[in-house]
mmCIF file of C-alpha atoms in Angstrom:
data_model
loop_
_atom_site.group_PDB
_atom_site.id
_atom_site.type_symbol
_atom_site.label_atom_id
_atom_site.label_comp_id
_atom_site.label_asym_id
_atom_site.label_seq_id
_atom_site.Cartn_x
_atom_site.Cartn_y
_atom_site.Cartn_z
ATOM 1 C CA UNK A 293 -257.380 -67.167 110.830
ATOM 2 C CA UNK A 294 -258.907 -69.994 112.721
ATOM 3 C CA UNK A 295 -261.458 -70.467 115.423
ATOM 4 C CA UNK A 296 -261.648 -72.411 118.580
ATOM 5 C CA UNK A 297 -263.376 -75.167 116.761
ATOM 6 C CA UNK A 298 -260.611 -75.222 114.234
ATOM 7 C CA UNK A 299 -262.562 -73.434 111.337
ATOM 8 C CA UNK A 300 -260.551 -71.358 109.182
ATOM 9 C CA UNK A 301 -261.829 -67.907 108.618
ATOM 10 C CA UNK A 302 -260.905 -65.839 105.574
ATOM 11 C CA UNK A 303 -257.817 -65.909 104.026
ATOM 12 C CA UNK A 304 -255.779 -63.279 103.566
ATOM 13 C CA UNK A 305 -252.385 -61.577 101.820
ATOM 14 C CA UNK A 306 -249.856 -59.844 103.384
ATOM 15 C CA UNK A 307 -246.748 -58.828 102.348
ATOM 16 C CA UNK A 308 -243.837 -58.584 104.814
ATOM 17 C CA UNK A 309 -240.714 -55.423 104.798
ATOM 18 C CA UNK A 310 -237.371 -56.360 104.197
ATOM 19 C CA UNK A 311 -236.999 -57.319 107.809
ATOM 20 C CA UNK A 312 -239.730 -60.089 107.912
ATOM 21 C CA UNK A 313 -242.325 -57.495 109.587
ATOM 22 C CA UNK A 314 -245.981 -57.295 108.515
ATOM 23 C CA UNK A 315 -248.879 -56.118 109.666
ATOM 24 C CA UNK A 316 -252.540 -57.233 109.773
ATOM 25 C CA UNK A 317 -255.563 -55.758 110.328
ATOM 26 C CA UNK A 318 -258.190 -58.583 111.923
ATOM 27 C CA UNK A 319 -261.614 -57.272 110.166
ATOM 28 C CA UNK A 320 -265.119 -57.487 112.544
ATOM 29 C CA UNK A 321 -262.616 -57.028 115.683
ATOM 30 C CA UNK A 322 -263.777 -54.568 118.265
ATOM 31 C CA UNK A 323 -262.238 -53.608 121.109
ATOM 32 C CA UNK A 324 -263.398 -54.868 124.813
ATOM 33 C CA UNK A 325 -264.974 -57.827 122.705
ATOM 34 C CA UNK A 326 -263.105 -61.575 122.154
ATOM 35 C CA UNK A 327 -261.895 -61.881 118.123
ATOM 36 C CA UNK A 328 -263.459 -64.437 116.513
ATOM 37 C CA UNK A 329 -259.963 -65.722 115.240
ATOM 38 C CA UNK A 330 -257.704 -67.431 117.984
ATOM 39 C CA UNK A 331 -254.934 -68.062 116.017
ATOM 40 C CA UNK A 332 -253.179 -66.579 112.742
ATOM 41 C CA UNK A 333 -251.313 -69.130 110.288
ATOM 42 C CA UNK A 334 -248.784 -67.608 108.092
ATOM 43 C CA UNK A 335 -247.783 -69.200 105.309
ATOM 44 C CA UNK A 336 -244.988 -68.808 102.392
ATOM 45 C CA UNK A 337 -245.172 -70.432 99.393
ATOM 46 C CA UNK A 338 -241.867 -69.962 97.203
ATOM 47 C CA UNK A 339 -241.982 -70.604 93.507
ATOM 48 C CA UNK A 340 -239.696 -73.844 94.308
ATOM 49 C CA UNK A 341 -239.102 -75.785 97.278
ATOM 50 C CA UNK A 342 -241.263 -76.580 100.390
ATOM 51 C CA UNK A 343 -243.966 -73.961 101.765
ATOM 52 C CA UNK A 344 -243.702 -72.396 104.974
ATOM 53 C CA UNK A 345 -245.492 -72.282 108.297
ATOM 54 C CA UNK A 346 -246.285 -70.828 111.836
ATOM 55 C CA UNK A 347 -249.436 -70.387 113.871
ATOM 56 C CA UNK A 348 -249.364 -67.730 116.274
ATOM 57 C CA UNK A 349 -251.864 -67.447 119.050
ATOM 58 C CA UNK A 350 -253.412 -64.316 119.465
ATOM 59 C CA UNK A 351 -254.822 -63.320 123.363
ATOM 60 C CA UNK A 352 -258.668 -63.633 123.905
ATOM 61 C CA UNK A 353 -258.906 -59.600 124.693
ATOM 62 C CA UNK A 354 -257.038 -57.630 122.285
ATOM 63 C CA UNK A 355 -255.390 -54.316 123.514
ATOM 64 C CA UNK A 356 -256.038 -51.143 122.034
ATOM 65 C CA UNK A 357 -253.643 -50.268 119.048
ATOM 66 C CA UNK A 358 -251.087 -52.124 117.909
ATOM 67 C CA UNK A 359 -250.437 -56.046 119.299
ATOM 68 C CA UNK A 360 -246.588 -57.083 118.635
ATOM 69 C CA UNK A 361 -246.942 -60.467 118.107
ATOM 70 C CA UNK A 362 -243.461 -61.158 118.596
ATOM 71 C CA UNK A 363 -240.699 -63.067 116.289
ATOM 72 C CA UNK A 364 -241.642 -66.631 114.949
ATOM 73 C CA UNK A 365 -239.657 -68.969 112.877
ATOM 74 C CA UNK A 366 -241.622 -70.610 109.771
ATOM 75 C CA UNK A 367 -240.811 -73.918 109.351
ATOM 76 C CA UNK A 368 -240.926 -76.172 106.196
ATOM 77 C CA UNK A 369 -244.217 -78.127 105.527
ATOM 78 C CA UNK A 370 -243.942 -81.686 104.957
ATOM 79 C CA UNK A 371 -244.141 -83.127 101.338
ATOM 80 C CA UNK A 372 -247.671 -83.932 100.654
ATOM 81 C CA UNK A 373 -247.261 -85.288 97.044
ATOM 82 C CA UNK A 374 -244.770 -85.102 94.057
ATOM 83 C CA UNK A 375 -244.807 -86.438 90.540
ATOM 84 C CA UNK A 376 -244.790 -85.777 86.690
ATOM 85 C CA UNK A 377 -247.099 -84.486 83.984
ATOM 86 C CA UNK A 378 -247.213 -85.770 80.660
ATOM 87 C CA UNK A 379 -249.668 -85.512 77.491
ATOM 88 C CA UNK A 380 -250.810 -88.524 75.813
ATOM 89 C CA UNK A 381 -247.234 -88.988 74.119
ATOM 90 C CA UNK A 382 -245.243 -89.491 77.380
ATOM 91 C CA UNK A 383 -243.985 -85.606 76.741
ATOM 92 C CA UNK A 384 -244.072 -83.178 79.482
ATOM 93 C CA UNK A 385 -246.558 -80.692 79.898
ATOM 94 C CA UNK A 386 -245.398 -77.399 81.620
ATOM 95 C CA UNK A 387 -246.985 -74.786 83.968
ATOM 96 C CA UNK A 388 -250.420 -77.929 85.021
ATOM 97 C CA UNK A 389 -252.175 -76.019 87.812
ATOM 98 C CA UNK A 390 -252.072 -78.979 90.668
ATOM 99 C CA UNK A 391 -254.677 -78.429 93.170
ATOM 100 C CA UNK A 392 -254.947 -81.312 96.226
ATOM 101 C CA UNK A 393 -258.865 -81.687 97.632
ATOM 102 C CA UNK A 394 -259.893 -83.523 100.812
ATOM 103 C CA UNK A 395 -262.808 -84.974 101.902
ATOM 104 C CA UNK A 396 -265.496 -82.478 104.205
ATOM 105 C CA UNK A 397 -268.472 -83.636 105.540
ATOM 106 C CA UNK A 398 -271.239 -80.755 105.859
ATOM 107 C CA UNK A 399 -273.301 -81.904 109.236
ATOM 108 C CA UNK A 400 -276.046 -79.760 108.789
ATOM 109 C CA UNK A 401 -276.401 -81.223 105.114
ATOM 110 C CA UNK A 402 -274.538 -84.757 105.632
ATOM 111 C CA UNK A 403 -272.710 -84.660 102.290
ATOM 112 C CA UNK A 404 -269.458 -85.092 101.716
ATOM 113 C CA UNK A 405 -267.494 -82.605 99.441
ATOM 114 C CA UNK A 406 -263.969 -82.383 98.049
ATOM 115 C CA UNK A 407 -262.741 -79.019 99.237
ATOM 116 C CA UNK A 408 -259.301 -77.312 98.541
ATOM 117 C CA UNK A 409 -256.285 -77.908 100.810
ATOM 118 C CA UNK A 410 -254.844 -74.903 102.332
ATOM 119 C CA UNK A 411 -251.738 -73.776 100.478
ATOM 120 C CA UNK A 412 -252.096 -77.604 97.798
ATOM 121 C CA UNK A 413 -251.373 -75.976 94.871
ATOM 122 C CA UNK A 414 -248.394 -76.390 92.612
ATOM 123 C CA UNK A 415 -247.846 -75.827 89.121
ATOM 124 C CA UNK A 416 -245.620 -78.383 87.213
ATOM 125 C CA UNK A 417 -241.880 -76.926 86.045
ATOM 126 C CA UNK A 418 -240.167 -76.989 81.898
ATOM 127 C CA UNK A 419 -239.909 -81.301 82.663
ATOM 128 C CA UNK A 420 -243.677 -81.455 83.819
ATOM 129 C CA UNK A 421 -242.517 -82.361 87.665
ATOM 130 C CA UNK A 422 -244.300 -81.065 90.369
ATOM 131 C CA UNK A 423 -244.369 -80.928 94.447
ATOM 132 C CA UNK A 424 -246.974 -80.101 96.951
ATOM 133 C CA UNK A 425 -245.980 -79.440 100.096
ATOM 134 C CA UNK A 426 -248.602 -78.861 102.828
ATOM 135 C CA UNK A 427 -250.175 -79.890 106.073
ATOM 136 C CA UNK A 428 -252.792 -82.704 105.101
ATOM 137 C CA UNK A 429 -254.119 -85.290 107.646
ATOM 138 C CA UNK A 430 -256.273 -87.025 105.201
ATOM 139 C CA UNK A 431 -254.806 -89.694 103.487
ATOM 140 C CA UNK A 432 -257.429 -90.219 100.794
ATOM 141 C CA UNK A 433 -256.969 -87.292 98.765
ATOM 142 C CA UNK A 434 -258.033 -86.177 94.718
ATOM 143 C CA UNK A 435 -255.695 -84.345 92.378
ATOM 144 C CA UNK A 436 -257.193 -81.731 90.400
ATOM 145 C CA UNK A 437 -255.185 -81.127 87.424
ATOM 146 C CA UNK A 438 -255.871 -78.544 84.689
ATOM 147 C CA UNK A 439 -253.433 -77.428 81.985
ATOM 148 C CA UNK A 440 -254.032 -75.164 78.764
ATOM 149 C CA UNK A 441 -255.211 -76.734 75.571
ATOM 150 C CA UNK A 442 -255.895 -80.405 78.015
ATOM 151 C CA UNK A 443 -259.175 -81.633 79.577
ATOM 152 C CA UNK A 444 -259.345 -81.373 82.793
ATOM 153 C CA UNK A 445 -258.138 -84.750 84.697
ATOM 154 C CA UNK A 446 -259.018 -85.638 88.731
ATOM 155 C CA UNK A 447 -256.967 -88.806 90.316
ATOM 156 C CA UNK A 448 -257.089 -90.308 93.665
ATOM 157 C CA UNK A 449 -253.969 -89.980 95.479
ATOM 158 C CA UNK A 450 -252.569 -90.590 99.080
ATOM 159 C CA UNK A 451 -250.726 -88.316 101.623
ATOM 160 C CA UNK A 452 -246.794 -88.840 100.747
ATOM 161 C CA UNK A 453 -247.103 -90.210 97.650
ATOM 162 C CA UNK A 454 -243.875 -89.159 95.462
ATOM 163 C CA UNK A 455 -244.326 -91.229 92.128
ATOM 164 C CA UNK A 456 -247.731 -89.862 90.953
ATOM 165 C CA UNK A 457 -248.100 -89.785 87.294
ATOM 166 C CA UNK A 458 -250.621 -87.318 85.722
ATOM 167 C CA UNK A 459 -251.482 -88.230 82.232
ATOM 168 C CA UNK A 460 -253.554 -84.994 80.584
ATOM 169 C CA UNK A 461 -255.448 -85.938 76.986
ATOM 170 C CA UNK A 462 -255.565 -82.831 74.777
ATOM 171 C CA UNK A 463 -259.338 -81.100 74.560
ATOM 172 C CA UNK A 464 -261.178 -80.211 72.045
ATOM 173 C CA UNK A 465 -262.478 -76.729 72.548
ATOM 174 C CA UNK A 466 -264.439 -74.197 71.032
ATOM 175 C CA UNK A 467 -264.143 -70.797 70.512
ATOM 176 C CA UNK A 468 -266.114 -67.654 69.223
ATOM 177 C CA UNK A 469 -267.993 -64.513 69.907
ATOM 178 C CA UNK A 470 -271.790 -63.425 70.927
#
């Protein structure tokens, strides 16, 4: 859900019936008063492949009951970044959790965090590859990489990039019981 300044509310799941149909319940929504949300973005990611997208506008009085929203077509989200994971012996390292951050600026503190990118996660296939796709307009972006049994590694990377190269050290952890 996001506002008129372009602030995304909550996120939410929802699953769809055979026919593509779903329904949502908009929480804090009463009737006779504006929603907060203007807009829904739906979004697919598939195991493989690129992710999914539509943003529906929704009217600034909702009816009472139901709202059919109509039929919308989810088109494929642009590759944001692609590449390979390897340990330190050039060997591929299987099921990484990729996460892509961007800059955000808080004005009320004026600092600058990295914050998640809607729907930039991946996790890297049997040869270690991985892909991203999402809607980024930052081109200065970090990759947050974390794999079982590895330390956690963060890279700078750029919007479109398709030749990154993630190479994970193996961690020394500890383990035991209080």
């Amino acid at each position: 859900q996001k506002t008129d300044g372009g602030q995304l509310l909550d996120r939410m799941r929802v699953k769809t019936d055979d026919h593509g149909a779903f329904r949502l319940s908009i929480p804090g929504v009463s009737l006779g008063k504006p929603p907060l949300a203007r807009s829904i973005i739906l979004v697919k990611h598939p195991r493989q492949g690129p992710s999914l997208r539509c943003e529906l506008e929704l009217p600034t009085q909702l009816p009472r009951g139901e709202l059919d929203l109509g039929e919308h077509q989810l088109i494929a989200m642009p590759l944001a970044l692609a590449g390979r994971v390897v340990n330190d012996q050039g060997e591929p390292v299987s099921n990484a959790l990729m996460q892509l951050k961007s800059k955000f600026t808080a004005a009320e503190h004026a600092q600058t965090y990295w914050q998640s990118v809607q729907g930039g996660q991946s996790r890297s296939d049997a040869d270690g590859r991985f892909e991203i796709y999402t809607k980024v307009e930052d081109s200065a972006l970090q990759l947050v990489t974390e794999a079982s049994g590895y330390t956690r590694f963060t890279m700078s990377v750029h919007k479109g990039q398709d030749d990154v190269e993630v190479n994970l050290l193996r961690g020394a952890f500890l383990a035991g019981t209080v």
